[in-house]
Tab-separated table of C-alpha atoms in Angstrom:
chain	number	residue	atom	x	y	z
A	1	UNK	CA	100.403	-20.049	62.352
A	2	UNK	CA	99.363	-17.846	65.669
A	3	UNK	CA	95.713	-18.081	66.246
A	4	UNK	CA	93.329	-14.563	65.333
A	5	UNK	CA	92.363	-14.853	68.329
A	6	UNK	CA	95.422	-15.425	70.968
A	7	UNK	CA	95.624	-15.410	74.433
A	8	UNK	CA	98.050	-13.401	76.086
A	9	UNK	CA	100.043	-16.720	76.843
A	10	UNK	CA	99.629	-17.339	73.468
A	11	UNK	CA	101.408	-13.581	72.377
A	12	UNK	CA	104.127	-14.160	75.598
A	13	UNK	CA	105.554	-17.259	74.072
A	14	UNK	CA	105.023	-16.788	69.949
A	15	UNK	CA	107.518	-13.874	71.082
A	16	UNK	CA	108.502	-14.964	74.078
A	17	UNK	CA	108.324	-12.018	75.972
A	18	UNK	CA	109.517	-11.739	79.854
A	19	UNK	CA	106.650	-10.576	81.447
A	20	UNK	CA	103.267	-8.483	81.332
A	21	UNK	CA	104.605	-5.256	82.218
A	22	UNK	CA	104.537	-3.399	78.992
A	23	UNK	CA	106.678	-0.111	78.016
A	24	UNK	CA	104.109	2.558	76.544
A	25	UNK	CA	104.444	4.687	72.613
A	26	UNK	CA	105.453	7.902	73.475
A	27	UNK	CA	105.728	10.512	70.854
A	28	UNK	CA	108.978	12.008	70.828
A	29	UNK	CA	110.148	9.620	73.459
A	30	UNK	CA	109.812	6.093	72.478
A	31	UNK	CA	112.658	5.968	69.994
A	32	UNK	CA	114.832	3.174	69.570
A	33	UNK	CA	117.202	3.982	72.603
A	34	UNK	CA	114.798	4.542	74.972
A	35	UNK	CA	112.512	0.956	73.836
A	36	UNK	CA	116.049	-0.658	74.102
A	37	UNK	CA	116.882	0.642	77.734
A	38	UNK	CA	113.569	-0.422	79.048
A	39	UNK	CA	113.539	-3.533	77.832
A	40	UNK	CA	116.720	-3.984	79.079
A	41	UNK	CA	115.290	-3.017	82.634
A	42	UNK	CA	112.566	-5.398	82.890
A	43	UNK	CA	110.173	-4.316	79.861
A	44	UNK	CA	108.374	-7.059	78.318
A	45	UNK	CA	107.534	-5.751	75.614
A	46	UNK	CA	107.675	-1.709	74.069
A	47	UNK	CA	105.905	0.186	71.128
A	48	UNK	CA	107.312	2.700	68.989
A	49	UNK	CA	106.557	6.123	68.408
A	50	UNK	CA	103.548	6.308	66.131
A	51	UNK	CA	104.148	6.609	62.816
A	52	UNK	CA	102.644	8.411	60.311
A	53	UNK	CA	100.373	6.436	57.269
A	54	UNK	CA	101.199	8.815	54.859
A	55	UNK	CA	103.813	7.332	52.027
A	56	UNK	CA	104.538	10.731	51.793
A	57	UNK	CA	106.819	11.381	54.849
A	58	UNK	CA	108.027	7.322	55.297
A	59	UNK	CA	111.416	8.899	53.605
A	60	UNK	CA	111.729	11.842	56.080
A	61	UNK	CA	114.801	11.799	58.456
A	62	UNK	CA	111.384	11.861	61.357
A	63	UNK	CA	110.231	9.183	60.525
A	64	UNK	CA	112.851	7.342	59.153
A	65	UNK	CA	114.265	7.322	62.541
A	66	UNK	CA	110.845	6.143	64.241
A	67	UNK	CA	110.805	3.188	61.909
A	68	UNK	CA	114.958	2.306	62.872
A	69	UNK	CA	114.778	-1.047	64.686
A	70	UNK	CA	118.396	-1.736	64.217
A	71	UNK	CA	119.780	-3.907	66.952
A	72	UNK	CA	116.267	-3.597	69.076
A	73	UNK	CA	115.545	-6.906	70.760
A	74	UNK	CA	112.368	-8.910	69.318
A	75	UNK	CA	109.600	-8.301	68.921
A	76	UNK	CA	109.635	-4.764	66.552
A	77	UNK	CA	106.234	-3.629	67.644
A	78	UNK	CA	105.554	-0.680	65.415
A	79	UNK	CA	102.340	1.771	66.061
A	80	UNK	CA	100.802	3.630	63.073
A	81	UNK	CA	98.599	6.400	63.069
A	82	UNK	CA	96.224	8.070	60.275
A	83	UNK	CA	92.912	8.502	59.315
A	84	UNK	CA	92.637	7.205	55.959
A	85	UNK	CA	91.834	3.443	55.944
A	86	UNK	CA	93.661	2.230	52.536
A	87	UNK	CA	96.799	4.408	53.409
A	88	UNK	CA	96.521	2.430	57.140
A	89	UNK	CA	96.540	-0.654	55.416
A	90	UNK	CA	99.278	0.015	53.203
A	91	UNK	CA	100.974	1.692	56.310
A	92	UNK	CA	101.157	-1.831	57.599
A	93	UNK	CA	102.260	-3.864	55.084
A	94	UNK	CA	105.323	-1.076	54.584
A	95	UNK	CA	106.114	-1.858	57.941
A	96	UNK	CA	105.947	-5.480	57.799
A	97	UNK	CA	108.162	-5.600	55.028
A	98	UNK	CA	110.479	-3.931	57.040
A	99	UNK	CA	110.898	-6.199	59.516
A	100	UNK	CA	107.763	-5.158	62.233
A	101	UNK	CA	106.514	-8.740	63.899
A	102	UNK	CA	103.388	-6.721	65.678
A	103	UNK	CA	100.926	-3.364	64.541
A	104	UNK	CA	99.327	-1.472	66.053
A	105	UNK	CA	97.021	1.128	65.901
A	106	UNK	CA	96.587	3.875	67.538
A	107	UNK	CA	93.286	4.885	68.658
A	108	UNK	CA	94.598	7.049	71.655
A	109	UNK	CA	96.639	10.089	70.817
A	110	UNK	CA	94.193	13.211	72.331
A	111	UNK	CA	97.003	15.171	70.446
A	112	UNK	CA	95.120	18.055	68.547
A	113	UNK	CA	97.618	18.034	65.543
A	114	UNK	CA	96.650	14.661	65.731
A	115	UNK	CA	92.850	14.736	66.165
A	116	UNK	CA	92.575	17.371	63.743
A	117	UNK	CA	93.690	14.578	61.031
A	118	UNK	CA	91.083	12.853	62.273
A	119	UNK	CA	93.327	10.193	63.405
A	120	UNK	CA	94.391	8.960	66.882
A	121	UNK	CA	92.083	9.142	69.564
A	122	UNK	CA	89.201	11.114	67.081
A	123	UNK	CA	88.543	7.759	65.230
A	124	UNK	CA	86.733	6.534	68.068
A	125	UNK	CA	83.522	9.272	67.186
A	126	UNK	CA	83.152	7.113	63.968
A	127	UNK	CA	82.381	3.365	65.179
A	128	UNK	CA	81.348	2.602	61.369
A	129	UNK	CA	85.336	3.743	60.365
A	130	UNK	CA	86.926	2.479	63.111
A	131	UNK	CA	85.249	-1.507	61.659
A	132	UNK	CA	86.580	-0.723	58.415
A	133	UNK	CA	90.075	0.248	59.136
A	134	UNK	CA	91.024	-2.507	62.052
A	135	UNK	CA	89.383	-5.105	58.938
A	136	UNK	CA	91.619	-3.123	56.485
A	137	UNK	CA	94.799	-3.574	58.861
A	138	UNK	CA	94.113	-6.740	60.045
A	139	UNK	CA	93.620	-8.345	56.869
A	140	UNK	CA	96.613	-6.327	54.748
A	141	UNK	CA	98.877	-7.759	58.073
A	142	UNK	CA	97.597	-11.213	57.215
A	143	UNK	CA	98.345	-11.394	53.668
A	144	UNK	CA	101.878	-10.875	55.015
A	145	UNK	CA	102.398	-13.116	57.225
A	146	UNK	CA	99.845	-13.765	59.640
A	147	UNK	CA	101.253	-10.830	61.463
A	148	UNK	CA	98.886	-9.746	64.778
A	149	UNK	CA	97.053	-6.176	64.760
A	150	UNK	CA	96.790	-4.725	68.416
A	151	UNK	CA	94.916	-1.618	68.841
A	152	UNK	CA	95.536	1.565	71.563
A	153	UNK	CA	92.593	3.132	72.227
A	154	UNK	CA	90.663	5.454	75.177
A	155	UNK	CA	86.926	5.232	76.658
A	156	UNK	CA	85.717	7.026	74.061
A	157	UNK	CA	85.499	10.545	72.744
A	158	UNK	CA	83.901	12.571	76.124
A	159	UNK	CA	82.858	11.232	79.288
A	160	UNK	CA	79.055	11.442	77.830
A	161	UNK	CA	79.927	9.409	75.374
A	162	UNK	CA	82.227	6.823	76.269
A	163	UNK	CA	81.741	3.450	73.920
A	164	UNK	CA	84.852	1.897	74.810
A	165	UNK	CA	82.889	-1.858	75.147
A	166	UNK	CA	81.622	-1.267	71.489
A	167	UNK	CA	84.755	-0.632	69.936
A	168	UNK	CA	86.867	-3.170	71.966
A	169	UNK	CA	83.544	-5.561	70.524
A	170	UNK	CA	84.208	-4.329	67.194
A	171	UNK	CA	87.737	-4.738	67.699
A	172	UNK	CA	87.650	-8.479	68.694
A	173	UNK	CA	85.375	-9.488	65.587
A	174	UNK	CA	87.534	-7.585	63.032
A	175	UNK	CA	90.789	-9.413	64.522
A	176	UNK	CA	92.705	-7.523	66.509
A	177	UNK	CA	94.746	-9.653	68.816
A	178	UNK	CA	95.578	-7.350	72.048
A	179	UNK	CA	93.608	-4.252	73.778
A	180	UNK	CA	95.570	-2.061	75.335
A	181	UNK	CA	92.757	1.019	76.662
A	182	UNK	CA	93.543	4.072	78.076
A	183	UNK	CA	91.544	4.664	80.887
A	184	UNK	CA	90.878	8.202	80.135
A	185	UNK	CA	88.574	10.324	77.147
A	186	UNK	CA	89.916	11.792	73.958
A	187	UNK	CA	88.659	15.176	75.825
A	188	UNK	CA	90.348	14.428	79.047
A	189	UNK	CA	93.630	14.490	78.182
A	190	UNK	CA	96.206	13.540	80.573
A	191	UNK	CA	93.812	15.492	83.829
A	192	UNK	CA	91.925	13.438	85.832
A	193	UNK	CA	92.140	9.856	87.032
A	194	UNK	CA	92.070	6.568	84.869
A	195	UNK	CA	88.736	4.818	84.868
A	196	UNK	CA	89.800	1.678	85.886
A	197	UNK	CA	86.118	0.632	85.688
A	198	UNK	CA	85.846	0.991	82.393
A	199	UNK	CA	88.921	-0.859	81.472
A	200	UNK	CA	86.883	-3.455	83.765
A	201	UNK	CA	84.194	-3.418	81.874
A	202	UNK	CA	85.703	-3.846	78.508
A	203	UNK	CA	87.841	-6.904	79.578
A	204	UNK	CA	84.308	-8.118	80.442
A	205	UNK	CA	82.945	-8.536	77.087
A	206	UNK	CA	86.108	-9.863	75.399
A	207	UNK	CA	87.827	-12.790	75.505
A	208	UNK	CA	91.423	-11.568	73.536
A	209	UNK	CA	94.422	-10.275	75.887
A	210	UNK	CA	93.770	-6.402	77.204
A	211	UNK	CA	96.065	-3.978	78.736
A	212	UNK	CA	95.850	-1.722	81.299
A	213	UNK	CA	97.197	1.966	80.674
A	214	UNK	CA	96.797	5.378	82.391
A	215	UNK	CA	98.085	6.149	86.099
A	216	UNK	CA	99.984	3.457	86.722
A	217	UNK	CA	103.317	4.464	88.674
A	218	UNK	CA	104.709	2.133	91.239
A	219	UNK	CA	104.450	-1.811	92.114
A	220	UNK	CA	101.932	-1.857	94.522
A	221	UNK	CA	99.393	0.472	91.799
A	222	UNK	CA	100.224	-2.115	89.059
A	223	UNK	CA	98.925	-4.957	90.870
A	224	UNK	CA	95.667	-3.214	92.262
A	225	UNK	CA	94.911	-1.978	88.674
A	226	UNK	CA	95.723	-5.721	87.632
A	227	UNK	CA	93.279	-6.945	90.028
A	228	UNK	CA	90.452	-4.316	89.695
A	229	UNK	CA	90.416	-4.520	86.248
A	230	UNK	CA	90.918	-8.045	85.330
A	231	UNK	CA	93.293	-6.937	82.886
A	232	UNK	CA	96.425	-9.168	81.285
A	233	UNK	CA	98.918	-7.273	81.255
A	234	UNK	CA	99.846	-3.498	82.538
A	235	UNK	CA	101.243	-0.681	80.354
A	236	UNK	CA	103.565	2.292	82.027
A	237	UNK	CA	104.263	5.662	80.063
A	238	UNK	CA	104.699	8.639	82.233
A	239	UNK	CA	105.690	7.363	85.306
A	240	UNK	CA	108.930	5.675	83.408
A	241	UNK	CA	110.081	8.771	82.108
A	242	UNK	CA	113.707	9.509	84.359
A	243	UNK	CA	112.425	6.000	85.651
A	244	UNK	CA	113.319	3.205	82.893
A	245	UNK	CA	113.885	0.736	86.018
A	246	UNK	CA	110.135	0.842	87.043
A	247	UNK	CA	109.447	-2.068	84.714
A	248	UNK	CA	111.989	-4.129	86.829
A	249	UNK	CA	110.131	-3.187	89.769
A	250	UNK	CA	107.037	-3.768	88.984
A	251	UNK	CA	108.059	-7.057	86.904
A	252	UNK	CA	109.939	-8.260	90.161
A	253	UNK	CA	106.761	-7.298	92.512
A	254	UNK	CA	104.157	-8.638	90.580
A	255	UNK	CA	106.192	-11.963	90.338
A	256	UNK	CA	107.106	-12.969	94.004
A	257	UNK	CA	105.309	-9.563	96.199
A	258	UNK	CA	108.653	-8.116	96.949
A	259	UNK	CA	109.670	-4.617	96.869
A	260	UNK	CA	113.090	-3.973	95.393
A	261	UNK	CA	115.571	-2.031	96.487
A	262	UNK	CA	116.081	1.328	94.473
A	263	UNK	CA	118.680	1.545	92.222
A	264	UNK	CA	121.983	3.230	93.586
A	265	UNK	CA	123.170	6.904	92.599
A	266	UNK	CA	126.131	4.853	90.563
A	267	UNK	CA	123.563	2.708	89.022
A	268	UNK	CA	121.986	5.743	87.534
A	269	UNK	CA	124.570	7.299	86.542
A	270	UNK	CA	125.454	4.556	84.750
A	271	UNK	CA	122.391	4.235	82.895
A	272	UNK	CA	121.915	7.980	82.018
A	273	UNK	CA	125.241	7.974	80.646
A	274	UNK	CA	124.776	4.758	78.580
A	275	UNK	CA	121.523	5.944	77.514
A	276	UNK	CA	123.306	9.541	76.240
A	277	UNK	CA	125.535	7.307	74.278
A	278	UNK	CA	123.109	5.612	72.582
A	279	UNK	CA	120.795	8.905	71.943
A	280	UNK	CA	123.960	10.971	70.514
A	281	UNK	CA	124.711	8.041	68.178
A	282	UNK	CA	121.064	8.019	67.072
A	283	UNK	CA	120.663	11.422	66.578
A	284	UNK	CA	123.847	13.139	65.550
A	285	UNK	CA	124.995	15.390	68.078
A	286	UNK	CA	123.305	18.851	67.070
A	287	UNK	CA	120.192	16.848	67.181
A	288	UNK	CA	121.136	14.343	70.150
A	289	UNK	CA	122.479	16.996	72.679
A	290	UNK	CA	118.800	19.044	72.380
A	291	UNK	CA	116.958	16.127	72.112
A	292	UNK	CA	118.326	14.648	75.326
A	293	UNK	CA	117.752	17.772	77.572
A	294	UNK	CA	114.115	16.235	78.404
A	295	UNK	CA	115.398	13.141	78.906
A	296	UNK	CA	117.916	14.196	81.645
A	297	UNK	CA	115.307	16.232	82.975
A	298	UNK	CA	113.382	13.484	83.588
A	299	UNK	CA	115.665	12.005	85.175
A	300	UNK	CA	117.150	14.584	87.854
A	301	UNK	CA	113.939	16.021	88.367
A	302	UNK	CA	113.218	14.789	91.641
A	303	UNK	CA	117.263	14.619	93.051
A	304	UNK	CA	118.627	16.947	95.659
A	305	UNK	CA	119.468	20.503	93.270
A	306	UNK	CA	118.088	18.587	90.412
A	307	UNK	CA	115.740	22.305	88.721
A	308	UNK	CA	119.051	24.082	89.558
A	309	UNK	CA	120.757	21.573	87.426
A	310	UNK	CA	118.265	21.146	84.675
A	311	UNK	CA	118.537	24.954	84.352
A	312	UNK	CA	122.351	25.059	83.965
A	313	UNK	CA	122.728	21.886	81.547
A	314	UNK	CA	119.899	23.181	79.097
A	315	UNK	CA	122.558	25.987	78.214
A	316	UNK	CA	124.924	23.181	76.952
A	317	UNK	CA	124.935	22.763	73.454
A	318	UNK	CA	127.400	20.013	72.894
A	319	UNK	CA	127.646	16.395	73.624
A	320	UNK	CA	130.744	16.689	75.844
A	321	UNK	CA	130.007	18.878	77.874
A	322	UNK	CA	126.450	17.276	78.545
A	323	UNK	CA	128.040	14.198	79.389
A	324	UNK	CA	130.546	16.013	81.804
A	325	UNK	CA	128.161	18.187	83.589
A	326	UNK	CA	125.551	14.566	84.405
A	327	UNK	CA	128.675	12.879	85.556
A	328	UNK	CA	129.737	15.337	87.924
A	329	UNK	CA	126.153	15.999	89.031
A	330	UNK	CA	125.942	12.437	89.908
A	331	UNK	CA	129.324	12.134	91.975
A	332	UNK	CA	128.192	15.347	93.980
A	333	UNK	CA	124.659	13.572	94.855
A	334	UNK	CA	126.599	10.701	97.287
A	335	UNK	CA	128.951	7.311	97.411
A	336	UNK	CA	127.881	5.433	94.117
A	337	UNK	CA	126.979	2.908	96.328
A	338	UNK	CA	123.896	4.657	98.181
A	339	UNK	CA	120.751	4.158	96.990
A	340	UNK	CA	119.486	7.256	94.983
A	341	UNK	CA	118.140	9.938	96.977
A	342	UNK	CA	115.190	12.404	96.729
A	343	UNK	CA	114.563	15.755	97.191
A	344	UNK	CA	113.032	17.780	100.189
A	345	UNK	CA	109.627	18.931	100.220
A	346	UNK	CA	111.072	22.461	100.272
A	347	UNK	CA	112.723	21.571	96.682
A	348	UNK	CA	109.665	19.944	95.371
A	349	UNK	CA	107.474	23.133	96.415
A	350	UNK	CA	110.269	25.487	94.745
A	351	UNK	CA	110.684	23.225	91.552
C-alpha cells in the first residue's frame, strides 16, 4: 500500500516512471495516440483528455474514446472534470474499474463551456466545495484500491483573488497525492506570463510532490522554472504540440546539462507518419483525416512553406492522400539526414 502522502520518488517508482518531465491533458489533443507518442519520446508520465462526470455521456463515441487506454504504456492516468461532487466520486470509481492506476482532477480548464458547469478552473471560487469533492474523490479512489488522487489546478479565480496556497493546503489534508498548478488565473487564460512565484509559494507550504505547468518550452526554461520554483517535476502542453520530442530534450538536459541535437527532417517524417497511422486507426478515417489537420499543422508550422502547405492539405479529405501530400512535403524540405530546418523571419511575419 502507497503512502497518502507520497513523495514524488515515492509516485516515480510505485509506477516507475522515467523521469519528471510530464506530458500535459489537452482537450481534443491528448488522446490515446498522441499520450502514446510522447511517452515514447521521453514523457514520463501523460494525462488524458478530461473526461466528463456525467454517467450520462460515459457511453458516447466522445468519450468512449477519451477513456480508450488500449495498448497505452502504464500508468493510465485519467483526468475527470464536473461540478457535482457525488457524480465526481462515482466518476472515479468508473474509471478505476476500468483499468485507471491515477485521477485526477481538474481544477484548471478556463474553458467557458467548461466554467459555465461550474467545473474546471470555476471550482476554485468555492474553497468550501473544492474540500468536499477532493475528500469525495480521494476517498471513493481508496475504497478501490488505494488508488492516488492528483489535482490540476490555477492561482485562483482573478489575479485579485488568487488562493492558490489555500487550496493546494486544502488539497494536501484531503489526500491528494500530486499538485500540478498552472501558473496562470481562471480569468487569464492562456495571455500573459506564468507566475512562477506563485507556484513557489505553494510548493512552500506543502510537503506532497508539485508540478510546474504554464510557459514552459525548451530545456534551458524547464530547468530555471525547476529551480525558481522548487517544484518536482515540470509539465509541457503547448509547446509539444508539432513538438512530441521536447520531452526527450528536456528529459536528456535536465539529466546530464546537454543540449541535444534536433531531430532530422527523416526523423520527423517518420514520426508524423507513424503518428497518422495510429490517429486514422483510432478515429476511422472520416473522423481521423479532419481530426489530424491540427495535428499536422502543428507540426509544419514553423518549416520552410509550411502555411502554404497547411493551406493545401486542409482541402484533403481522405487518409491517402493526407499521408501522400506529408510525405512528399517532407522529401522536398532536405536529405532525411539534415537536421530539421526552420523558417525565415519573412515566413514567420507572413504566416
Amino acid at each position: 500500500m502507497a503512502p497518502r502522502n507520497p513523495s514524488l520518488a515515492v509516485l516515480l517508482a510505485q509506477f516507475q516512471l522515467l523521469n519528471n518531465v510530464f506530458a500535459a491533458p489537452m482537450a481534443g489533443v491528448t488522446d490515446r495516440p498522441y499520450r502514446k507518442l510522447c511517452k515514447r519520446l521521453g514523457a514520463g508520465y501523460a494525462v488524458s483528455e478530461m473526461a466528463a462526470s456525467n454517467p450520462r455521456v460515459w457511453a458516447s463515441e466522445k468519450t468512449s474514446r477519451r477513456l480508450d487506454h488500449q495498448g497505452e504504456s502504464a500508468p493510465v492516468v485519467v483526468q475527470i472534470a464536473g461540478g457535482d461532487v457525488e457524480l465526481m466520486a462515482e466518476a472515479a470509481r468508473f474509471n478505476i474499474q476500468r483499468g485507471a492506476a491515477i485521477i485526477d482532477i481538474n481544477m484548471g480548464c478556463p474553458a467557458k463551456k467548461v466554467c459555465q458547469l461550474a467545473a474546471g478552473s470555476a471550482l476554485l471560487s468555492d474553497e468550501l466545495l473544492v474540500a468536499r469533492m477532493l475528500q469525495a474523490v480521494v476517498k471513493a479512489a481508496r475504497q478501490e484500491g488505494e488508488v492516488p488522487v492528483t489535482l490540476k489546478f490555477r492561482t485562483g479565480p482573478t489575479r485579485q483573488s488568487r488562493n492558490a496556497t489555500r487550496i493546494a493546503e486544502i488539497a494536501e489534508a484531503e489526500g491528494i497525492a500530486m499538485l500540478t498548478l498552472h501558473g496562470r488565473t481562471r480569468a487569464d487564460q492562456f495571455n500573459g506570463v506564468a507566475e512562477y512565484d506563485t507556484i513557489a509559494a505553494v510548493k512552500s507550504r506543502v510537503s506532497i510532490p508539485v508540478v510546474a505547468n504554464g510557459d514552459i518550452d525548451s530545456p534551458e526554461k524547464a530547468r530555471a522554472v525547476l529551480k525558481k520554483t522548487g517544484a518536482d517535476a515540470v509539465m509541457i502542453g503547448r509547446a509539444a504540440l508539432g513538438r512530441p520530442w521536447i520531452f526527450r530534450e528536456i528529459a536528456s538536459f535536465l539529466a546530464d546539462g546537454v543540449t541535444a541535437a534536433p531531430p532530422t527532417i527523416g526523423e520527423v517524417k517518420a514520426l508524423l507518419l507513424e503518428h497518422l497511422t495510429d490517429h486514422y486507426q483510432f478515429y476511422g478515417e472520416w473522423t481521423g483525416v479532419r481530426s489530424a489537420r491540427k495535428h499536422i499543422g502543428w507540426y509544419v508550422h514553423h518549416l520552410p512553406q509550411g502555411a502554404t502547405f497547411r493551406a493545401r492539405m486542409n482541402q484533403l479529405d481522405n487518409c491517402q492522400a493526407q499521408v501522400k501530400a506529408v510525405a512528399q512535403f517532407f522529401e522536398e524540405l532536405g536529405d532525411p539526414q539534415d537536421p530539421l530546418p526552420v523558417r525565415n523571419t519573412e515566413e514567420q511575419l507572413a504566416a
